[in-house]
CSV table of C-alpha atoms and ligand atoms in Angstrom, one decimal:
chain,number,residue,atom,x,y,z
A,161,UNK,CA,0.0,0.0,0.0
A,162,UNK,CA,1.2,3.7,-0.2
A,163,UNK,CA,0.9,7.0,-0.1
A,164,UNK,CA,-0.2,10.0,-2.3
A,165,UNK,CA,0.6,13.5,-1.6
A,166,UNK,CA,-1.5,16.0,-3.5
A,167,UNK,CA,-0.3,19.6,-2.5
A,168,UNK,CA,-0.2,22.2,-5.2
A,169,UNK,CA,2.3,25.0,-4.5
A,170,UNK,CA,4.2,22.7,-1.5
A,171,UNK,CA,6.5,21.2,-4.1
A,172,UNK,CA,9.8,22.4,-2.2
A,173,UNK,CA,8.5,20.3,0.8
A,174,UNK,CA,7.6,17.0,-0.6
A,175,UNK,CA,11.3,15.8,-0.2
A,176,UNK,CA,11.0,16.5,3.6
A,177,UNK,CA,7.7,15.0,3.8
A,178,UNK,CA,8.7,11.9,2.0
A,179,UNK,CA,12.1,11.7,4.6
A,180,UNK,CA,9.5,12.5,7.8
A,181,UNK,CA,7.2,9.6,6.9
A,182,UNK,CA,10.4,7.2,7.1
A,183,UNK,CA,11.9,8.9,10.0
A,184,UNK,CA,8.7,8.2,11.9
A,185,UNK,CA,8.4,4.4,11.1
A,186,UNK,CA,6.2,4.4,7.6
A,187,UNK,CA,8.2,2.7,4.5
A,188,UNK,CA,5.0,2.2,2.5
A,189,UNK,CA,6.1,4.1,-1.0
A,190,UNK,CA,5.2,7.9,-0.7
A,191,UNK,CA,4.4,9.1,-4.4
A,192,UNK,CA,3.4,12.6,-5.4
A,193,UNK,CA,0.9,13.8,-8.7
A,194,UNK,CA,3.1,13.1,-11.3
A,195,UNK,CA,5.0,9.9,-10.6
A,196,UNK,CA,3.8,6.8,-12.5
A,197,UNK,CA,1.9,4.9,-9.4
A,198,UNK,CA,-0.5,2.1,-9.3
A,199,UNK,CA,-3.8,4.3,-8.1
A,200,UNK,CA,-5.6,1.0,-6.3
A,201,UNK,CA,-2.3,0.7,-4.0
A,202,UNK,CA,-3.2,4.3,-2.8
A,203,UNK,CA,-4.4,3.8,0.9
A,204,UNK,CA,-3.8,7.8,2.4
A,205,UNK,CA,-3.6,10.5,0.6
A,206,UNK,CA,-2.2,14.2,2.1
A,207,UNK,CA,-4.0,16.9,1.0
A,208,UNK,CA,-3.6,20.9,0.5
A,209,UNK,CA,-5.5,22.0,-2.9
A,210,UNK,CA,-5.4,19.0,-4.3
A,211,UNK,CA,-5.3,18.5,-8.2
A,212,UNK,CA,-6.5,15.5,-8.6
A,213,UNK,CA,-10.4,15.0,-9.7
A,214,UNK,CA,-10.5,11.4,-11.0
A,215,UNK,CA,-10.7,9.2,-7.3
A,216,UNK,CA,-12.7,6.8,-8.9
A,217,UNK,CA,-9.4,5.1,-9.5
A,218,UNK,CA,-8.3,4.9,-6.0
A,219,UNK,CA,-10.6,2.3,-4.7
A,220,UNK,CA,-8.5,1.9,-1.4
A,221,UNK,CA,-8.0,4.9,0.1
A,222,UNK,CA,-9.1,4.8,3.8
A,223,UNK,CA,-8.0,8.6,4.5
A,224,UNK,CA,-8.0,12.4,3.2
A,225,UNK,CA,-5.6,14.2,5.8
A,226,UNK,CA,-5.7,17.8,5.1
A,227,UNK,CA,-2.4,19.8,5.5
A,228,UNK,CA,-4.2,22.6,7.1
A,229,UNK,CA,-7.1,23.0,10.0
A,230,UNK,CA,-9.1,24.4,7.0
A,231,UNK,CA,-11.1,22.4,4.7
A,232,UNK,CA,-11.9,25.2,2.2
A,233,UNK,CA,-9.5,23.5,-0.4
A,234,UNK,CA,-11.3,20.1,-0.3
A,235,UNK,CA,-14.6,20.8,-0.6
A,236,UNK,CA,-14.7,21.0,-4.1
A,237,UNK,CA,-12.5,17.9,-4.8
A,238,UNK,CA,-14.7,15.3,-5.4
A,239,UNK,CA,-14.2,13.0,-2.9
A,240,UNK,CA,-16.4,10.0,-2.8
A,241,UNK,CA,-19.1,10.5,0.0
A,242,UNK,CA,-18.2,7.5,1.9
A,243,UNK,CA,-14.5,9.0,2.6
A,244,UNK,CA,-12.9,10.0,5.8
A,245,UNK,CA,-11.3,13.3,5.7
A,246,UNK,CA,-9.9,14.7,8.9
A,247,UNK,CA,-8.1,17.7,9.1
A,248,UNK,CA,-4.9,19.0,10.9
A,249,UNK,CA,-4.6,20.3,14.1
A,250,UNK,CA,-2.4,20.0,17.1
A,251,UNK,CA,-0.7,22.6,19.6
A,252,UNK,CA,1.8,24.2,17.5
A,253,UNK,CA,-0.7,25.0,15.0
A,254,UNK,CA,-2.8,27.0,18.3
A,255,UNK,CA,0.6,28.2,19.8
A,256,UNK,CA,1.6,30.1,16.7
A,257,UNK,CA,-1.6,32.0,15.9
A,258,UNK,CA,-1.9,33.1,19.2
A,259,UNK,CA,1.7,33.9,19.1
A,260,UNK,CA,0.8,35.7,15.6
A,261,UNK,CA,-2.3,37.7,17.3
A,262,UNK,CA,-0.7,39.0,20.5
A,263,UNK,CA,2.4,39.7,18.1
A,264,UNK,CA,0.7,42.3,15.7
A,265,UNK,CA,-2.1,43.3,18.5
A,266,UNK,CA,1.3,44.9,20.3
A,267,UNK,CA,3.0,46.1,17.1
A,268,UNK,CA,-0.5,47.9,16.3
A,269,UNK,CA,-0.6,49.5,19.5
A,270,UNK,CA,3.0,50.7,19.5
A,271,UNK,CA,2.9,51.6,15.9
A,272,UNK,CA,5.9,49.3,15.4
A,273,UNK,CA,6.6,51.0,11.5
A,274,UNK,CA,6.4,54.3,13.1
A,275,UNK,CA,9.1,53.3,15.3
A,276,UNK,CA,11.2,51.7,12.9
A,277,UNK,CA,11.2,54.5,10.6
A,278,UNK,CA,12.3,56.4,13.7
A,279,UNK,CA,15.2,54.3,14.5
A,280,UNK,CA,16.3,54.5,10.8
A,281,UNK,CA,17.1,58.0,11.3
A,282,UNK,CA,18.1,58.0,14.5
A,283,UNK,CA,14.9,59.9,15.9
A,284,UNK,CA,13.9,59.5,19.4
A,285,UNK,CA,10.2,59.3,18.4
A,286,UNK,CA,7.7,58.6,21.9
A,287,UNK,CA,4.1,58.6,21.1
A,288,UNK,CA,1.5,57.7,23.6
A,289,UNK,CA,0.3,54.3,21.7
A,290,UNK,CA,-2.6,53.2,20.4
A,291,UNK,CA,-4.6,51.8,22.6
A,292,UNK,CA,-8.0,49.8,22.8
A,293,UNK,CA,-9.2,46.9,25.4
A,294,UNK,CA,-11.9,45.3,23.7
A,295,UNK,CA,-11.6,42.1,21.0
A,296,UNK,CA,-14.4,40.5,19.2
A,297,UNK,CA,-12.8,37.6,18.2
A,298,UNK,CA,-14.9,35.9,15.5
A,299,UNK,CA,-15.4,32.0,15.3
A,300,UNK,CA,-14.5,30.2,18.5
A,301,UNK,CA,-13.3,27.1,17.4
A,302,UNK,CA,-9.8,25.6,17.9
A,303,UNK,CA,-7.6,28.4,17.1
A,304,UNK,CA,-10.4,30.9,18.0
A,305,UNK,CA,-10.8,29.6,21.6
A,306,UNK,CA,-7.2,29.6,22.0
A,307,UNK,CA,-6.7,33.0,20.8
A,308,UNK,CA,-9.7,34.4,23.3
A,309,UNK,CA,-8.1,32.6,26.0
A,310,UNK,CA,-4.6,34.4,25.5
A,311,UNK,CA,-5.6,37.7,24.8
A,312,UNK,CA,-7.6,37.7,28.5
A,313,UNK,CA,-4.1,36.4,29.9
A,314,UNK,CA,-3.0,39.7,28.4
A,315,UNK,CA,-5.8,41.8,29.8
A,316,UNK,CA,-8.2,42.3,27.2
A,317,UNK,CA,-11.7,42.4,27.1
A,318,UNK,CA,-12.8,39.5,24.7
A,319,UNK,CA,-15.9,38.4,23.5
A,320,UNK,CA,-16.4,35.9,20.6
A,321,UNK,CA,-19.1,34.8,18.3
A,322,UNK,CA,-20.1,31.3,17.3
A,323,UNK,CA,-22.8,29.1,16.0
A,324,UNK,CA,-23.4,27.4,18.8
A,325,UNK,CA,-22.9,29.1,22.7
A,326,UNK,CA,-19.2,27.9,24.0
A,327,UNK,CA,-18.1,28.9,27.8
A,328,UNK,CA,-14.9,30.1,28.3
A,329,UNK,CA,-13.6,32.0,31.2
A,330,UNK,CA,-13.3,35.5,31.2
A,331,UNK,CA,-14.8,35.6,27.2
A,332,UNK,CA,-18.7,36.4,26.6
A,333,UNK,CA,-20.6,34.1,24.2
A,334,UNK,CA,-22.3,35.7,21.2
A,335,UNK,CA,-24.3,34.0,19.0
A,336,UNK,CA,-26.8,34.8,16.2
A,337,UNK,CA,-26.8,38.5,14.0
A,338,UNK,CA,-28.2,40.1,17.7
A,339,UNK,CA,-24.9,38.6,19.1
A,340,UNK,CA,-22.9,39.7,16.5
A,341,UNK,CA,-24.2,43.4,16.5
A,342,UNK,CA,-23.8,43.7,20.3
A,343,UNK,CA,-19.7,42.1,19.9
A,344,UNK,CA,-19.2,44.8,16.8
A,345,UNK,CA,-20.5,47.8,18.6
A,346,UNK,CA,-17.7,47.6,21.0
A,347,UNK,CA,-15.4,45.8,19.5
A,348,UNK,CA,-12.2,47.8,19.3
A,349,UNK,CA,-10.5,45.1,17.5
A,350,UNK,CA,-12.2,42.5,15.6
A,351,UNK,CA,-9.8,38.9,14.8
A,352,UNK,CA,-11.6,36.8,12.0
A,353,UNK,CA,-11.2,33.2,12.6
A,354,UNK,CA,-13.8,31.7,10.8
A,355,UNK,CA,-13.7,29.2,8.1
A,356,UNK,CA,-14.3,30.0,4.9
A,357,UNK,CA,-18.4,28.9,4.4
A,358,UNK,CA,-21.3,30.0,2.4
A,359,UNK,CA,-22.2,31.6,5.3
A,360,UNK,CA,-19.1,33.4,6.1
A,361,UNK,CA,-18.1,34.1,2.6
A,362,UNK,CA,-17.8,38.1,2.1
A,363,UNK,CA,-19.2,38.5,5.5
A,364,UNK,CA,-16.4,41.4,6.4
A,365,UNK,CA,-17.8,44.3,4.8
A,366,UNK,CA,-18.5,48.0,4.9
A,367,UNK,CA,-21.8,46.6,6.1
A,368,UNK,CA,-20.7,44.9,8.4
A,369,UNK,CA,-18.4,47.8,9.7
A,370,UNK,CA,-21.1,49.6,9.6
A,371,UNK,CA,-22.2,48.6,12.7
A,372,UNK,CA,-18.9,49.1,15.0
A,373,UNK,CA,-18.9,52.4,17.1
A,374,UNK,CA,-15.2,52.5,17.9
A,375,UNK,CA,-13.5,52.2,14.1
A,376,UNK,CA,-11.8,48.8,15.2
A,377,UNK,CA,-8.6,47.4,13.3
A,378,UNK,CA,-9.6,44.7,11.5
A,379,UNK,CA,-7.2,41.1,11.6
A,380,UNK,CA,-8.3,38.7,9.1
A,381,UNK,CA,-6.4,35.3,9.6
A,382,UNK,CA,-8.9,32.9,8.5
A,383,UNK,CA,-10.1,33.2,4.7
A,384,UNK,CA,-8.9,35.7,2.4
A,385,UNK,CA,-12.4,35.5,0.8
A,386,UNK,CA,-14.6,36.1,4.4
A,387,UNK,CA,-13.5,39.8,3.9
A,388,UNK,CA,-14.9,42.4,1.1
A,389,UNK,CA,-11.3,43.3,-0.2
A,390,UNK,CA,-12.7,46.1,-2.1
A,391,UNK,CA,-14.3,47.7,1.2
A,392,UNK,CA,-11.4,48.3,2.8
A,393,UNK,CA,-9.8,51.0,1.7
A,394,UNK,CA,-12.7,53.2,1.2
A,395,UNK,CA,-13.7,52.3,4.9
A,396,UNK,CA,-10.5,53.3,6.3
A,397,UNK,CA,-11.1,56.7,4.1
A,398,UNK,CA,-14.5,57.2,5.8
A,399,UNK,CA,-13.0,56.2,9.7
A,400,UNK,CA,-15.4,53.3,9.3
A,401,UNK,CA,-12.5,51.6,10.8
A,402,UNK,CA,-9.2,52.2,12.0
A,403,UNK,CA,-6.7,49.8,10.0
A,404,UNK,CA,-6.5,46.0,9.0
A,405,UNK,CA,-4.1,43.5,9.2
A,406,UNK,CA,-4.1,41.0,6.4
A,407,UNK,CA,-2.6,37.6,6.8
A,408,UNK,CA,-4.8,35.4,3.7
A,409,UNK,CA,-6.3,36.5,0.6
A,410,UNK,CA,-9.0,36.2,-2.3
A,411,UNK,CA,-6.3,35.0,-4.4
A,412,UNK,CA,-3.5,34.7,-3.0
A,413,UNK,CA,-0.6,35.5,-3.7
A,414,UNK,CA,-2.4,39.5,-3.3
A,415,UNK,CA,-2.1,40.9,-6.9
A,416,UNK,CA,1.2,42.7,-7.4
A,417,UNK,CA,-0.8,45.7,-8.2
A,418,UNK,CA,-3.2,45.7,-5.7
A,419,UNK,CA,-3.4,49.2,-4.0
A,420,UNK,CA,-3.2,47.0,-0.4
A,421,UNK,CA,-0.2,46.8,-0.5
A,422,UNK,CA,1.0,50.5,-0.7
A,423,UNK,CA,-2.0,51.6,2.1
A,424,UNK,CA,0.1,52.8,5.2
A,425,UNK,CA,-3.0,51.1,7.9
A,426,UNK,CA,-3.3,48.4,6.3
A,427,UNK,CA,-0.3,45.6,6.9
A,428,UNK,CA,0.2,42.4,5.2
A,429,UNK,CA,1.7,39.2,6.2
A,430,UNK,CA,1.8,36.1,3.5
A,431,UNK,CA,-0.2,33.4,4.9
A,432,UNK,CA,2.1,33.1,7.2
A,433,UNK,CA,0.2,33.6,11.0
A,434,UNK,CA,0.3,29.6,11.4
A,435,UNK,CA,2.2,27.5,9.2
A,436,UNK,CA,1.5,23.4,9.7
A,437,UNK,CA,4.4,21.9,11.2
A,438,UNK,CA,5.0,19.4,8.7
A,439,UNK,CA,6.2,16.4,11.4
A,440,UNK,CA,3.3,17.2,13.6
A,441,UNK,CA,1.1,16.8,10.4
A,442,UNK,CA,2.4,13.6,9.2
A,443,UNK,CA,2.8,12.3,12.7
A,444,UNK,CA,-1.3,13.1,13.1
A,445,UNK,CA,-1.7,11.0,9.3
A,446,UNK,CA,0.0,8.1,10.6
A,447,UNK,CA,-2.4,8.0,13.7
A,448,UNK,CA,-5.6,8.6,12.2
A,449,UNK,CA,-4.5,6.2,9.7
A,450,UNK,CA,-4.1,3.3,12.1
A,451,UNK,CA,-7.2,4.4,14.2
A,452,UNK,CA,-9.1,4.2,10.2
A,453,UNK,CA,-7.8,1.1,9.8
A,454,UNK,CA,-8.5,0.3,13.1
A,455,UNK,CA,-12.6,1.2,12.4
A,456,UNK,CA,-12.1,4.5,14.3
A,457,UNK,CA,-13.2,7.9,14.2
A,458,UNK,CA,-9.8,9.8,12.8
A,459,UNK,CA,-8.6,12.7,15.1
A,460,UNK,CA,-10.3,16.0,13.8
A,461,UNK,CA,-12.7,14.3,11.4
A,462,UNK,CA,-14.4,16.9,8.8
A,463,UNK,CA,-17.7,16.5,7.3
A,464,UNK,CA,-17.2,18.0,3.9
A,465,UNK,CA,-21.3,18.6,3.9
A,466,UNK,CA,-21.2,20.8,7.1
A,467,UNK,CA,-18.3,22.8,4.7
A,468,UNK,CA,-16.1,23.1,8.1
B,833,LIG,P1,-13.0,25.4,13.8
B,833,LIG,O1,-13.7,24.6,12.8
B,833,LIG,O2,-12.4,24.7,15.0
B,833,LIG,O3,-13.9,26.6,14.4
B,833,LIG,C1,-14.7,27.3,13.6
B,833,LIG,C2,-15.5,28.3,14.5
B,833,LIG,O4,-16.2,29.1,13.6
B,833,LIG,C3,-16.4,27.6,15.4
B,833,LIG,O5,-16.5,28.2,16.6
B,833,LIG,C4,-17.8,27.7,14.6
B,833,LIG,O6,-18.9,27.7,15.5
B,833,LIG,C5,-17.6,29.1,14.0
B,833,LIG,N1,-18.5,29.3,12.9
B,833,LIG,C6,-18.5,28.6,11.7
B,833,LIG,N2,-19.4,29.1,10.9
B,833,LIG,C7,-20.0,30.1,11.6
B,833,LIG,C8,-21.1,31.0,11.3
B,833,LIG,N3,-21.7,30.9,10.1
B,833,LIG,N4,-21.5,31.9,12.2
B,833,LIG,C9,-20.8,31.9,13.4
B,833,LIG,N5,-19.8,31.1,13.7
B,833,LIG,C10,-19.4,30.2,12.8
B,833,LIG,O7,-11.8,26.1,13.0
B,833,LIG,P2,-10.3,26.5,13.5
B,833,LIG,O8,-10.4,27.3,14.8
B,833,LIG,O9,-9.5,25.3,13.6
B,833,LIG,O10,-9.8,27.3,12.3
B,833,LIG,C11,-10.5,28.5,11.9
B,833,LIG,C12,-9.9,28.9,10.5
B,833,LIG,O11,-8.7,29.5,10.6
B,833,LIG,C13,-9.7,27.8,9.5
B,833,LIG,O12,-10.9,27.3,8.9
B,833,LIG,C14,-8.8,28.4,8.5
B,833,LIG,O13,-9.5,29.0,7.5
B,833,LIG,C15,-8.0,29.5,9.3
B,833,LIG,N6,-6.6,29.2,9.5
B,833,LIG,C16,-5.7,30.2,9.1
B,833,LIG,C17,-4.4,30.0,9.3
B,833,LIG,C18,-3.4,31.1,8.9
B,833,LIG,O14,-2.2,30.8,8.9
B,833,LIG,N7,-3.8,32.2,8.6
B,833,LIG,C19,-3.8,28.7,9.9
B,833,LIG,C20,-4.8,27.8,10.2
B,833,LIG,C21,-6.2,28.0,10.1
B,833,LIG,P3,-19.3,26.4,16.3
B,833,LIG,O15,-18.2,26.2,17.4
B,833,LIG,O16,-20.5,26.7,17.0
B,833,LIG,O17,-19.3,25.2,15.3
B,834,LIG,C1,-4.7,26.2,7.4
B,834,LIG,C2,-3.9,27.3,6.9
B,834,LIG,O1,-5.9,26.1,7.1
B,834,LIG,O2,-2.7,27.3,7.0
B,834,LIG,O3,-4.1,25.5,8.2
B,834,LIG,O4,-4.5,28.3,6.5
C-alpha cells in the first residue's frame, strides 16, 4: 500500500515529507501527482488544494488528511461521500496564531513601522500608543478559543461569536446576528477566525463595519475570501475603521498591483500567521491512519457537507 501526496504550490516540501514519513516508522512508498503509481495501492492520501479529480481510481484509500485546519480546499475535490477526511490540528498549530495575534495586536498598538522608521534616522520618536481593550474575536473554534483565551491572559476584554454558545472563562458568548451586533459595537479590535463557508463568505464588509462604534482594526487570519477586499480602503477613508491587518487573501498571492499593499494602515503578512508543522502533520496521518484502519473515528474528522 502507499501513499499520495497531492499539495499544489508545496513542491519544495515533498522531499521533507517523504524523509519525515520514514523517519517516523512508515516505509510504504510515498508518491506525489506526477510519478507513474499504481492508483488502487493508494491507501492515504495528504492533502492541501489538491489536483487530482478522477478518485474513482483509487478504490482503497481509507483517508484524506488535510495539510491545514481548513477544509476550504477540499470541498470542491470530489471525494467520494463514503471517505474520511480529517483535518490537521495540534498545539503548535494554536501556539503560533496566538503567538501571531498577540504579536501584531502589540506592534499595532505601538505603531511598530512608526518606530522603525524612527530608528532608521536615529529619531527619538515617543508617542502615547494606540490603545483599545476590547476584541471581538470571530469563530471560536480551535484556534479561535485559544486566541480568546490568551488575549484575557493579556488583559483584554474579549468576546467571541459562534454558532453554537461555548463557555470560556473571562470571554462572553455571542451567537446569532443580535450577538454579533452587540460584539461589533464595542469591539475595538475584531480577529476573524472563521472558516471559509457559504455563510461566512464576504461576511467582512462595509456593512458589516457599519455597525462598529469605535473604528476597530480589522485582523483577518482565516479566509482571504470572508472579507470584502474592495471595502477596505474606502472604509478606512470614511473612519469606518481604524486599520486591517491582512494575513490570507481572495487570491492569493495578493495581486502585485493591488493598492493594499501601498495603504500605510493596512499591513500584510503572506499566509504566514500559522504555518503546519510538517512532522506534527504527518505524525497526526499516521495516527488517524491506524485508528481508520482500526474502524475509528480519525482525530479531527471533517464532514465536507457541514463545509467546516
Ligand atoms: P474550527 O472549525 O475549530 O472553528 C470554527 C469556528 O467558527 C467555530 O466556533 C464555529 O462555530 C464558528 N463558525 C463557523 N461558521 C459560523 C457561522 N456561520 N457563524 C458563526 N460562527 C461560525 O476552526 P479552527 O479554529 O480550527 O480554524 C479557523 C480557521 O482559521 C480555519 O478554517 C482556517 O480558514 C483558518 N486558518 C488560518 C491559518 C493562517 O495561517 N492564517 C492557519 C490555520 C487556520 P461552532 O463552534 O458553533 O461550530
Ligand atoms: C490552514 C492554513 O488552514 O494554513 O491550516 O490556512
Amino acid at each position: 500500500m502507499a501513499i499520495l501526496v497531492d499539495m499544489t504550490g508545496s513542491e519544495s516540501r515533498l522531499d521533507a515529507i517523504k524523509t519525515d514519513f520514514k523517519r517516523l516508522g512508515v516505509n510504504d512508498p510515498v508518491w506525489v501527482v506526477g510519478d507513474d503509481f499504481d492508483p488502487a495501492t493508494i491507501r492515504l492520501v495528504l492533502a492541501w488544494k489538491p489536483q487530482t479529480r478522477d478518485w474513482a481510481a483509487f478504490p482503497n484509500v481509507h483517508l484524506v488528511q488535510s495539510w491545514g485546519a481548513g477544509v476550504d480546499h477540499l470541498l470542491d475535490a470530489g471525494f467520494p461521500a463514503d471517505w474520511t477526511v480529517a483535518r490537521f490540528m495540534g498545539q503548535s498549530l494554536k501556539d503560533r496564531m496566538v503567538r501571531y495575534v498577540c504579536a501584531q495586536l502589540s506592534n499595532w498598538q505601538l505603531d511598530m513601522p512608526r518606530l522603525y522608521a524612527a530608528q532608521s534616522e536615529q529619531r527619538w520618536d515617543w508617542h502615547d500608543g494606540r490603545w483599545g481593550d476590547n476584541v471581538l474575536v470571530l469563530g471560536l473554534g480551535e484556534l479561535g478559543q485559544s486566541v480568546a483565551e490568551a488575549l484575557v491572559q493579556q488583559g483584554y476584554q474579549v468576546s467571541g461569536w459562534s454558532q453554537s454558545p461555548k463557555t470560556i472563562e473571562s470571554v462572553v458568548s455571542l451567537t446569532g446576528k443580535q450577538g454579533l451586533r452587540a460584539g461589533l459595537a464595542k469591539a475595538d479590535y475584531l480577529i476573524n477566525l472563521l472558516p471559509l463557508t457559504s455563510e461566512t463568505r464576504g461576511l467582512l464588509d462595509s456593512q458589516l463595519w457599519a455597525r462598529c462604534e469605535r473604528k476597530p482594526v480589522i485582523m483577518n487570519v482565516g479566509r482571504g475570501a470572508s472579507l470584502a477586499e474592495d471595502d477596505l480602503i474606502p472604509a478606512l477613508d470614511v473612519g469606518l475603521i481604524g486599520g486591517a491587518i491582512l494575513d490570507v487573501f481572495d487570491p492569493e498571492p495578493l495581486a502585485d498591483d493591488s493598492p493594499l499593499w501601498r495603504h500605510p494602515d493596512i499591513w500584510i503578512t503572506p499566509h504566514i500567521a500559522s504555518i503546519s508543522d510538517p512532522s506534527d502533520v504527518i505524525r497526526l496521518a499516521i495516527e488517524n491512519q491506524q485508528r481508520v484502519e482500526a474502524g475509528q473515528q480519525p482525530r479531527y474528522p471533517v464532514d465536507l457537507s457541514r463545509e467546516y
